[in-house]
mmCIF file with all atom_site columns, C-alpha atoms in Angstrom:
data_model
loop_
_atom_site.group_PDB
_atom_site.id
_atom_site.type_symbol
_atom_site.label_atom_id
_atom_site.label_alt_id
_atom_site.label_comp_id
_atom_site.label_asym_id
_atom_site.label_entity_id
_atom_site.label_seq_id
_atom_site.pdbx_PDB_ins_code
_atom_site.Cartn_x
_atom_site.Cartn_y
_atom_site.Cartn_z
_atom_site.occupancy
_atom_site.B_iso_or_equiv
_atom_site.pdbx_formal_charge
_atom_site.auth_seq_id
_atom_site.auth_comp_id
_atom_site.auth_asym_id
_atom_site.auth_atom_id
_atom_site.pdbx_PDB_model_num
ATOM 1   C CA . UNK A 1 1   ? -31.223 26.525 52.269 1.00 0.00 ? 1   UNK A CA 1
ATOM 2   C CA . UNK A 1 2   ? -29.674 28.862 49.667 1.00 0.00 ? 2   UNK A CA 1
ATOM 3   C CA . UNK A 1 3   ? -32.988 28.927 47.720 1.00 0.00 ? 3   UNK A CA 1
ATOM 4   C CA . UNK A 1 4   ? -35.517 32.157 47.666 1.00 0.00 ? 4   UNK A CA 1
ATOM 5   C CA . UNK A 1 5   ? -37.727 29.583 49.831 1.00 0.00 ? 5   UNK A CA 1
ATOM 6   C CA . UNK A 1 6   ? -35.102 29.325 52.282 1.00 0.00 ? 6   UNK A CA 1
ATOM 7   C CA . UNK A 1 7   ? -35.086 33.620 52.471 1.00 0.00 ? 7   UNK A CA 1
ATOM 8   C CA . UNK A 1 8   ? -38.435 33.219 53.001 1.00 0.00 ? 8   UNK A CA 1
ATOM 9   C CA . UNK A 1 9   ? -38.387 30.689 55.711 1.00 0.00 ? 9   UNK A CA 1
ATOM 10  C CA . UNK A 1 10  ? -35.604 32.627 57.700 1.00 0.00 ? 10  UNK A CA 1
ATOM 11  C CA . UNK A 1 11  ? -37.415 35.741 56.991 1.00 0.00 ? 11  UNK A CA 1
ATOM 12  C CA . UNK A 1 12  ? -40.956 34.453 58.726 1.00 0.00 ? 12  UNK A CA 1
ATOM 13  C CA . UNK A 1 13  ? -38.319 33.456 61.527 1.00 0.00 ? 13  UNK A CA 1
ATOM 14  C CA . UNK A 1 14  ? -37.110 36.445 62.292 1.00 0.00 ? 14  UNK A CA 1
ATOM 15  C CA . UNK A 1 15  ? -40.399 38.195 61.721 1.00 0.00 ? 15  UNK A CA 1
ATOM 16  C CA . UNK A 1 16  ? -42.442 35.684 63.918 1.00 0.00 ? 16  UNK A CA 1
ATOM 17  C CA . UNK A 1 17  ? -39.937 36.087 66.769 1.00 0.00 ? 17  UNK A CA 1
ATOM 18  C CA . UNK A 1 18  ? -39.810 40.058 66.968 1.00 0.00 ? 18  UNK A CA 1
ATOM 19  C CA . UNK A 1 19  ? -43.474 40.576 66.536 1.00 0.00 ? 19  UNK A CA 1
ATOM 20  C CA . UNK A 1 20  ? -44.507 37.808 69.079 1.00 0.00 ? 20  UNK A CA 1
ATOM 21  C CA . UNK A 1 21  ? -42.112 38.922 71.871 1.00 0.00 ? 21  UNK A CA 1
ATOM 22  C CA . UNK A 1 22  ? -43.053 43.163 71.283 1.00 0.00 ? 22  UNK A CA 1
ATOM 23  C CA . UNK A 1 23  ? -40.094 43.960 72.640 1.00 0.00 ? 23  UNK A CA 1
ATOM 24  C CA . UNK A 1 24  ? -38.175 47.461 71.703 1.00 0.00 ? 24  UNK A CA 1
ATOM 25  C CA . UNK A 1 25  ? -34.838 45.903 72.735 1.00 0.00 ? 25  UNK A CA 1
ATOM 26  C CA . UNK A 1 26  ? -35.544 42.553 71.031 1.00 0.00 ? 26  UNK A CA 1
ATOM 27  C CA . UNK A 1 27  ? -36.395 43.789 68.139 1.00 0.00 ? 27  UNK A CA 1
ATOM 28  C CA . UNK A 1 28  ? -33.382 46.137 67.685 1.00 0.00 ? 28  UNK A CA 1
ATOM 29  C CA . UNK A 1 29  ? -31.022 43.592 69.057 1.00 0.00 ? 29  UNK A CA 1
ATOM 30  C CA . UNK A 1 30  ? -32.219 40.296 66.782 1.00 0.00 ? 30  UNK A CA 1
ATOM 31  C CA . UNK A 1 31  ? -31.955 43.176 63.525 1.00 0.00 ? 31  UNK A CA 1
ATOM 32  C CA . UNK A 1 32  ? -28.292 43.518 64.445 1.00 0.00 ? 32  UNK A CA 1
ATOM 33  C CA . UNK A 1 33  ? -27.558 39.789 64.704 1.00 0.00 ? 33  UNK A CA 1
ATOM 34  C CA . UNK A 1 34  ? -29.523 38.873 61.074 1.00 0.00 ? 34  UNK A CA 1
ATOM 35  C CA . UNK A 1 35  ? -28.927 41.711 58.941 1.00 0.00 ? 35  UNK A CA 1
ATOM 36  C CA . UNK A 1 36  ? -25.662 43.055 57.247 1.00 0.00 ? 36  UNK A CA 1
ATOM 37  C CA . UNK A 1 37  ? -23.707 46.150 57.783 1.00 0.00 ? 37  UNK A CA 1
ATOM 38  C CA . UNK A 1 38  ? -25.125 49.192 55.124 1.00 0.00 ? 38  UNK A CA 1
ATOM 39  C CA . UNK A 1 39  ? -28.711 48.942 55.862 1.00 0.00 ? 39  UNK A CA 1
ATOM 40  C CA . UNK A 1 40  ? -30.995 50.846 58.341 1.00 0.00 ? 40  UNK A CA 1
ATOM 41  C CA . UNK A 1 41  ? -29.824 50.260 62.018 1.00 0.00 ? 41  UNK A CA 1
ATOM 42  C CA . UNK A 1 42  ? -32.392 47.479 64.319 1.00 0.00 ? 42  UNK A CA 1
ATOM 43  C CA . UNK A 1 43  ? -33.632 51.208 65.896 1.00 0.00 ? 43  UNK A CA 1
ATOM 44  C CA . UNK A 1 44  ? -35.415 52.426 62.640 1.00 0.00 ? 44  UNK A CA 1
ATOM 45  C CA . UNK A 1 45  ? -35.889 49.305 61.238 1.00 0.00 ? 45  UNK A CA 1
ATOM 46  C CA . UNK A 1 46  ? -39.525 48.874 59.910 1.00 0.00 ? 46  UNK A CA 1
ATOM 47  C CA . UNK A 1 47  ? -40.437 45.913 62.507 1.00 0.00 ? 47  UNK A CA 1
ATOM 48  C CA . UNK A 1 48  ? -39.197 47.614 65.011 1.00 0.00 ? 48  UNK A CA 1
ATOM 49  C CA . UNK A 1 49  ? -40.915 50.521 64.457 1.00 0.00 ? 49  UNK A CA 1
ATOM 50  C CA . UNK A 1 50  ? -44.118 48.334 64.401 1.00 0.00 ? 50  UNK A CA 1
ATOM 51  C CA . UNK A 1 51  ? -43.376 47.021 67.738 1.00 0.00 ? 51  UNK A CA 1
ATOM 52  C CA . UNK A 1 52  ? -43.104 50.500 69.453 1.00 0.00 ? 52  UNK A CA 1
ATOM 53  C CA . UNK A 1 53  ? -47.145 50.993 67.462 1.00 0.00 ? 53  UNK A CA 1
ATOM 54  C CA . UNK A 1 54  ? -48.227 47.893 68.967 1.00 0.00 ? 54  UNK A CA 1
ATOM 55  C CA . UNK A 1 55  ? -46.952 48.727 72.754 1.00 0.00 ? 55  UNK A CA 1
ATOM 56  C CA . UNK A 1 56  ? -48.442 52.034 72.145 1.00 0.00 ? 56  UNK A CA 1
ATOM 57  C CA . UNK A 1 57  ? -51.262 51.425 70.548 1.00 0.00 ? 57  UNK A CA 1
ATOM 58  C CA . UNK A 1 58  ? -52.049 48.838 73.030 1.00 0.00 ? 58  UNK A CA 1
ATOM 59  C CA . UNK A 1 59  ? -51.219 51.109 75.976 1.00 0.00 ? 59  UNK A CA 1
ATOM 60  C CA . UNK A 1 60  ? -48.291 48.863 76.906 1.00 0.00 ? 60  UNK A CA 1
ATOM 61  C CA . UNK A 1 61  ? -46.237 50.886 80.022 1.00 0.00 ? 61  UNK A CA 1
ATOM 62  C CA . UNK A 1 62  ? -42.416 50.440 78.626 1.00 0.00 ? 62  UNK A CA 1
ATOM 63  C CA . UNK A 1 63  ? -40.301 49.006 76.080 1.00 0.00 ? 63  UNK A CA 1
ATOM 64  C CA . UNK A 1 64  ? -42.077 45.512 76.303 1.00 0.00 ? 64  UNK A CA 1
ATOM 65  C CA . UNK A 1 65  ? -45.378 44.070 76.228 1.00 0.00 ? 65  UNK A CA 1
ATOM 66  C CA . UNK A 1 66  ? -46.680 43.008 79.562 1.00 0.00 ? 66  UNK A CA 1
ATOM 67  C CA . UNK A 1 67  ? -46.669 39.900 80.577 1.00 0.00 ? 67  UNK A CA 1
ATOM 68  C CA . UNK A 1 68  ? -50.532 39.227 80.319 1.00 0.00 ? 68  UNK A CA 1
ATOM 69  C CA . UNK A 1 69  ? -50.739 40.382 76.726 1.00 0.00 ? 69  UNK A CA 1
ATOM 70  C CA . UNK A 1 70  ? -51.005 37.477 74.215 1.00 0.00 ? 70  UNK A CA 1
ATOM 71  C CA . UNK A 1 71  ? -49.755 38.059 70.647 1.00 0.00 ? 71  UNK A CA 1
ATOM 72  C CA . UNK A 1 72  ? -49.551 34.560 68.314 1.00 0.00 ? 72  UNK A CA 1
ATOM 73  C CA . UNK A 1 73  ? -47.454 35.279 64.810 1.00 0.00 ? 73  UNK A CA 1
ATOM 74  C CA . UNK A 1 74  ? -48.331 32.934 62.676 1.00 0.00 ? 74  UNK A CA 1
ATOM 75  C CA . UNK A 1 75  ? -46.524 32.842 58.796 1.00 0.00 ? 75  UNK A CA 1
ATOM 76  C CA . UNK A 1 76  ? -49.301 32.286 56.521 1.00 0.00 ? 76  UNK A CA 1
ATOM 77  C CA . UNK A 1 77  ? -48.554 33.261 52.749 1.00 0.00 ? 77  UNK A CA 1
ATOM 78  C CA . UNK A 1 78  ? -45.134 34.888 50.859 1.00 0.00 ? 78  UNK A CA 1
ATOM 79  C CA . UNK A 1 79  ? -44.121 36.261 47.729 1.00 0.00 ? 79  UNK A CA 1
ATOM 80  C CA . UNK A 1 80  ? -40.644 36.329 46.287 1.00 0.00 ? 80  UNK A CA 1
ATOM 81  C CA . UNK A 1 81  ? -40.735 39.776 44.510 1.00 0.00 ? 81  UNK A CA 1
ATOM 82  C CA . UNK A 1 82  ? -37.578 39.965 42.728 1.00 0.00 ? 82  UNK A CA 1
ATOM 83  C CA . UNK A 1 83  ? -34.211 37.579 42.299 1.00 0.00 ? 83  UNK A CA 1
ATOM 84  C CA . UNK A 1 84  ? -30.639 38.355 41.476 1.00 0.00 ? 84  UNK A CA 1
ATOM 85  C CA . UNK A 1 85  ? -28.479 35.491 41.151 1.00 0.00 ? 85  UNK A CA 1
ATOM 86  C CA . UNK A 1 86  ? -28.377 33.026 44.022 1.00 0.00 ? 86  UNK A CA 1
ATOM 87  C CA . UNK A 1 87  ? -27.166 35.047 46.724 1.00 0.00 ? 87  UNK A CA 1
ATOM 88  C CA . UNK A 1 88  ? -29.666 37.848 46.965 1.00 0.00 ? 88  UNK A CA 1
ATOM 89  C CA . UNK A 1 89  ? -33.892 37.739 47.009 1.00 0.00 ? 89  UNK A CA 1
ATOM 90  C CA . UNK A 1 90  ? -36.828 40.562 48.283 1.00 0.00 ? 90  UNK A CA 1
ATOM 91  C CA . UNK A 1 91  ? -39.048 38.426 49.854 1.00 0.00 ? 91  UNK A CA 1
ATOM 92  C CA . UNK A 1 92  ? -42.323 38.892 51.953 1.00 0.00 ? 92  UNK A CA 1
ATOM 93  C CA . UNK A 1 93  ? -43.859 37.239 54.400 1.00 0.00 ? 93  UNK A CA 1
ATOM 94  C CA . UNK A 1 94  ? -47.551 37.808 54.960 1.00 0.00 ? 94  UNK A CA 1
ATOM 95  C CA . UNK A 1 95  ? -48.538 36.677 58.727 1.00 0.00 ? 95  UNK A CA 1
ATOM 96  C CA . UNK A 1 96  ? -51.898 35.994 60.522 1.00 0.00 ? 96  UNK A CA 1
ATOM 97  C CA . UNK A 1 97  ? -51.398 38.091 64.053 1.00 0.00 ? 97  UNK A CA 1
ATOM 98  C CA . UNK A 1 98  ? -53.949 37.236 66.821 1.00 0.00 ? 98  UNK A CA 1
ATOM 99  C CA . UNK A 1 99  ? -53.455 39.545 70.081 1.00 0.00 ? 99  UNK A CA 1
ATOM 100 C CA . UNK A 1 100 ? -55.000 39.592 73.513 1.00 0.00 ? 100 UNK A CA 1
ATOM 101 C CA . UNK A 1 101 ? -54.905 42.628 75.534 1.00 0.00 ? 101 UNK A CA 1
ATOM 102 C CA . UNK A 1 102 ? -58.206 42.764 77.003 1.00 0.00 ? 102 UNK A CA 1
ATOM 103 C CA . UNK A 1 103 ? -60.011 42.151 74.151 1.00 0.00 ? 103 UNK A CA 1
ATOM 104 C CA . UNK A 1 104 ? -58.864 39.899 71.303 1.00 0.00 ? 104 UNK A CA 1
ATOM 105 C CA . UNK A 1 105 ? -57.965 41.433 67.852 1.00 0.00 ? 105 UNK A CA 1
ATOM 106 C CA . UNK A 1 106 ? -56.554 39.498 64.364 1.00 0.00 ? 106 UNK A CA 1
ATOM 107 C CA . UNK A 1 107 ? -55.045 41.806 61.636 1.00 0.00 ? 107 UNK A CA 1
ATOM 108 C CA . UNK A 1 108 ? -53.072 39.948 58.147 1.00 0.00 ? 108 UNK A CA 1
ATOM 109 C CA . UNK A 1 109 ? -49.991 42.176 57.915 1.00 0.00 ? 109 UNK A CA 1
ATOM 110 C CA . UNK A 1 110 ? -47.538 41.674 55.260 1.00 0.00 ? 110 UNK A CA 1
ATOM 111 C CA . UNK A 1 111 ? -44.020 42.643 55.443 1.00 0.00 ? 111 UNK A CA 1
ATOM 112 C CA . UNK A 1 112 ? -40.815 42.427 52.709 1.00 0.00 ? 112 UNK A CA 1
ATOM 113 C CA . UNK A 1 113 ? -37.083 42.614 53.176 1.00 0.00 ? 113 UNK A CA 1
ATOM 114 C CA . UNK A 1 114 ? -33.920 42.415 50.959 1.00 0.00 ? 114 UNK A CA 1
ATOM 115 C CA . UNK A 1 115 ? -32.258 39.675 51.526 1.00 0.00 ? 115 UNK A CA 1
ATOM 116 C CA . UNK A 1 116 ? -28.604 38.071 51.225 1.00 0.00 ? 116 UNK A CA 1
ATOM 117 C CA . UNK A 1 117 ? -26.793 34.673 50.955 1.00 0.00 ? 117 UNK A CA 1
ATOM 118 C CA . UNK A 1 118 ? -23.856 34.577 53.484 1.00 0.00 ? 118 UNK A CA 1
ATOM 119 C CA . UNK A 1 119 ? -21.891 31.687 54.832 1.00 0.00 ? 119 UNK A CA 1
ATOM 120 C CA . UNK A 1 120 ? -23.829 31.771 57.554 1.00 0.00 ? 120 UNK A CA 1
ATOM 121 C CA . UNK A 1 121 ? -27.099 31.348 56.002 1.00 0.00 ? 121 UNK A CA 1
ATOM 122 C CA . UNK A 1 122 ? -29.934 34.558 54.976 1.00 0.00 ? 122 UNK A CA 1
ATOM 123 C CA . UNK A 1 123 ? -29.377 37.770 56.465 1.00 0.00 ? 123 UNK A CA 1
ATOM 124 C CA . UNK A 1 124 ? -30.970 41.340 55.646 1.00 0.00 ? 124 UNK A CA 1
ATOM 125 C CA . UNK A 1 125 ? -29.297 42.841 52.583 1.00 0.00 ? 125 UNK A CA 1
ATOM 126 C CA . UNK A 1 126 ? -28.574 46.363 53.572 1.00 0.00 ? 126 UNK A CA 1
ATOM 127 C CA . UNK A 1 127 ? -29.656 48.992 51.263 1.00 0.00 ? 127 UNK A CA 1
ATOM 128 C CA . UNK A 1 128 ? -32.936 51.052 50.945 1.00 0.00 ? 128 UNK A CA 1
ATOM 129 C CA . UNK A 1 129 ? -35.783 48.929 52.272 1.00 0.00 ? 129 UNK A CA 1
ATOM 130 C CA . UNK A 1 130 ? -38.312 47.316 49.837 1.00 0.00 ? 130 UNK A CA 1
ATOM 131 C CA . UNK A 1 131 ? -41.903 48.781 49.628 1.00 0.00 ? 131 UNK A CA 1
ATOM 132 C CA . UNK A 1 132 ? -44.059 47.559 51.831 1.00 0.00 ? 132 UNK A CA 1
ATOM 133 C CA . UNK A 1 133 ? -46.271 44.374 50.841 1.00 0.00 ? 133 UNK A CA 1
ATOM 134 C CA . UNK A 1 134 ? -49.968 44.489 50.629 1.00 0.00 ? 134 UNK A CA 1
ATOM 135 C CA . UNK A 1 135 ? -51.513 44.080 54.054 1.00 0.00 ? 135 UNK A CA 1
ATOM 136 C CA . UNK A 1 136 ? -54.278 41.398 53.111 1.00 0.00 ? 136 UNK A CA 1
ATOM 137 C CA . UNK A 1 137 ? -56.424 39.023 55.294 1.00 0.00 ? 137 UNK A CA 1
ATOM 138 C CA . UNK A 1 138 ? -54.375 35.405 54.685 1.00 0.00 ? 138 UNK A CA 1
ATOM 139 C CA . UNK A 1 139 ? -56.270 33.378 52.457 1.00 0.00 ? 139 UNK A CA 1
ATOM 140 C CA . UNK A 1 140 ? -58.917 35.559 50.970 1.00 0.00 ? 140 UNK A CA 1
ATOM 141 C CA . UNK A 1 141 ? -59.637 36.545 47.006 1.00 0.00 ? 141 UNK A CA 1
ATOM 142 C CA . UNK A 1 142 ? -57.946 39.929 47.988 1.00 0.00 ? 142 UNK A CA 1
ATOM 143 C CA . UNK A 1 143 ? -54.322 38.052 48.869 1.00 0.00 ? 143 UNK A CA 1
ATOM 144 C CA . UNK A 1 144 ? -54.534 35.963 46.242 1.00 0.00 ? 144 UNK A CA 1
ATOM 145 C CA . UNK A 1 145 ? -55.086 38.877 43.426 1.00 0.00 ? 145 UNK A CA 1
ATOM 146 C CA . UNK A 1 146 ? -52.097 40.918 45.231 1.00 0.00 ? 146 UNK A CA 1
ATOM 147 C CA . UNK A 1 147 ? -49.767 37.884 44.586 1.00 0.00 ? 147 UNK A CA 1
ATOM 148 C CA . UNK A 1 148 ? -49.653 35.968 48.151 1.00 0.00 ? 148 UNK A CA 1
ATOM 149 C CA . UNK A 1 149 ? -48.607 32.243 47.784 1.00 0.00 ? 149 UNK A CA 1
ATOM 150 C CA . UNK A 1 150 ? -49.812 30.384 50.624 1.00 0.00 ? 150 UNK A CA 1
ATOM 151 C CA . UNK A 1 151 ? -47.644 28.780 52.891 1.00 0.00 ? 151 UNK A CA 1
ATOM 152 C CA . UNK A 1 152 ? -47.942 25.108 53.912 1.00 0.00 ? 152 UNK A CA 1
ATOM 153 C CA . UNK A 1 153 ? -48.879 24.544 57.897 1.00 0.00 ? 153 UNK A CA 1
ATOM 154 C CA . UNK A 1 154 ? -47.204 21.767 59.631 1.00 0.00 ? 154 UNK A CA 1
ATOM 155 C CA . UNK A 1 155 ? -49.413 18.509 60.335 1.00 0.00 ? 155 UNK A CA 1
ATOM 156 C CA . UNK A 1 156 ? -49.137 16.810 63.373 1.00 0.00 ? 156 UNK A CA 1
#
């Protein structure tokens, strides 16, 4: 959808998959399949970057997270922070990140990107990356004051 929603909504897709799967070669690889030529490369791109945190942080042994980890991305407010013409958007996604290691932890961690209208749909603008979003808890009086629109859950 060549609308600023439809950024957002490919965005939160390519956001949910790299942070769910924490995977160093994932994340680096799905970077160079969405985002133009220009930008930063998939290997100091900002999510992947967060992925090598979480395995560390985490004490994850290699580039992956282990198989008995549980980490459920879940897109849960965005903001579309600027607009030029129909073909290009910064947009952010804010998620709602549960993880189970051997404890369970939940964080609201925002994230923004440029991005561009191609005939193949969104992909990363290239260019110097947007400043980082707020990092709010989804839903709260803080999120709402730093501009987070929430973002409709599927019913079943």
């Amino acid at each position: 959808d060549r609308t600023p929603l439809g950024a957002v909504a490919q965005l939160a897709a390519i956001d949910t998959y790299v942070l769910a799967t924490m995977s160093l070669p994932g994340a680096v690889e799905t970077h160079n399949a969405w985002a133009l030529p220009g930008g930063v490369g998939g290997a100091t791109w900002s999510q992947t970057s967060n992925v090598k945190s979480f395995l560390t942080s985490a004490r994850q042994q290699g580039e992956v997270k282990d198989p008995s980890t549980f980490v459920s991305v879940v897109p849960a407010a965005f903001q579309v922070k600027g607009v030029d013409g129909d073909g290009w958007v910064v947009v952010c996604v804010l998620f709602d990140i549960t993880a189970r290691i051997t404890d369970v932890a939940r964080m609201g961690y925002g994230t923004c990107e440029r991005m561009q209208w191609t005939p193949d749909g969104w992909r990363i603008a290239p260019g110097t990356p947007p400043a980082p979003a707020p990092s709010t808890w989804p839903g709260s009086e803080l999120s709402v004051k730093a501009g987070w629109l929430p973002l409709a859950r599927p019913t079943n």
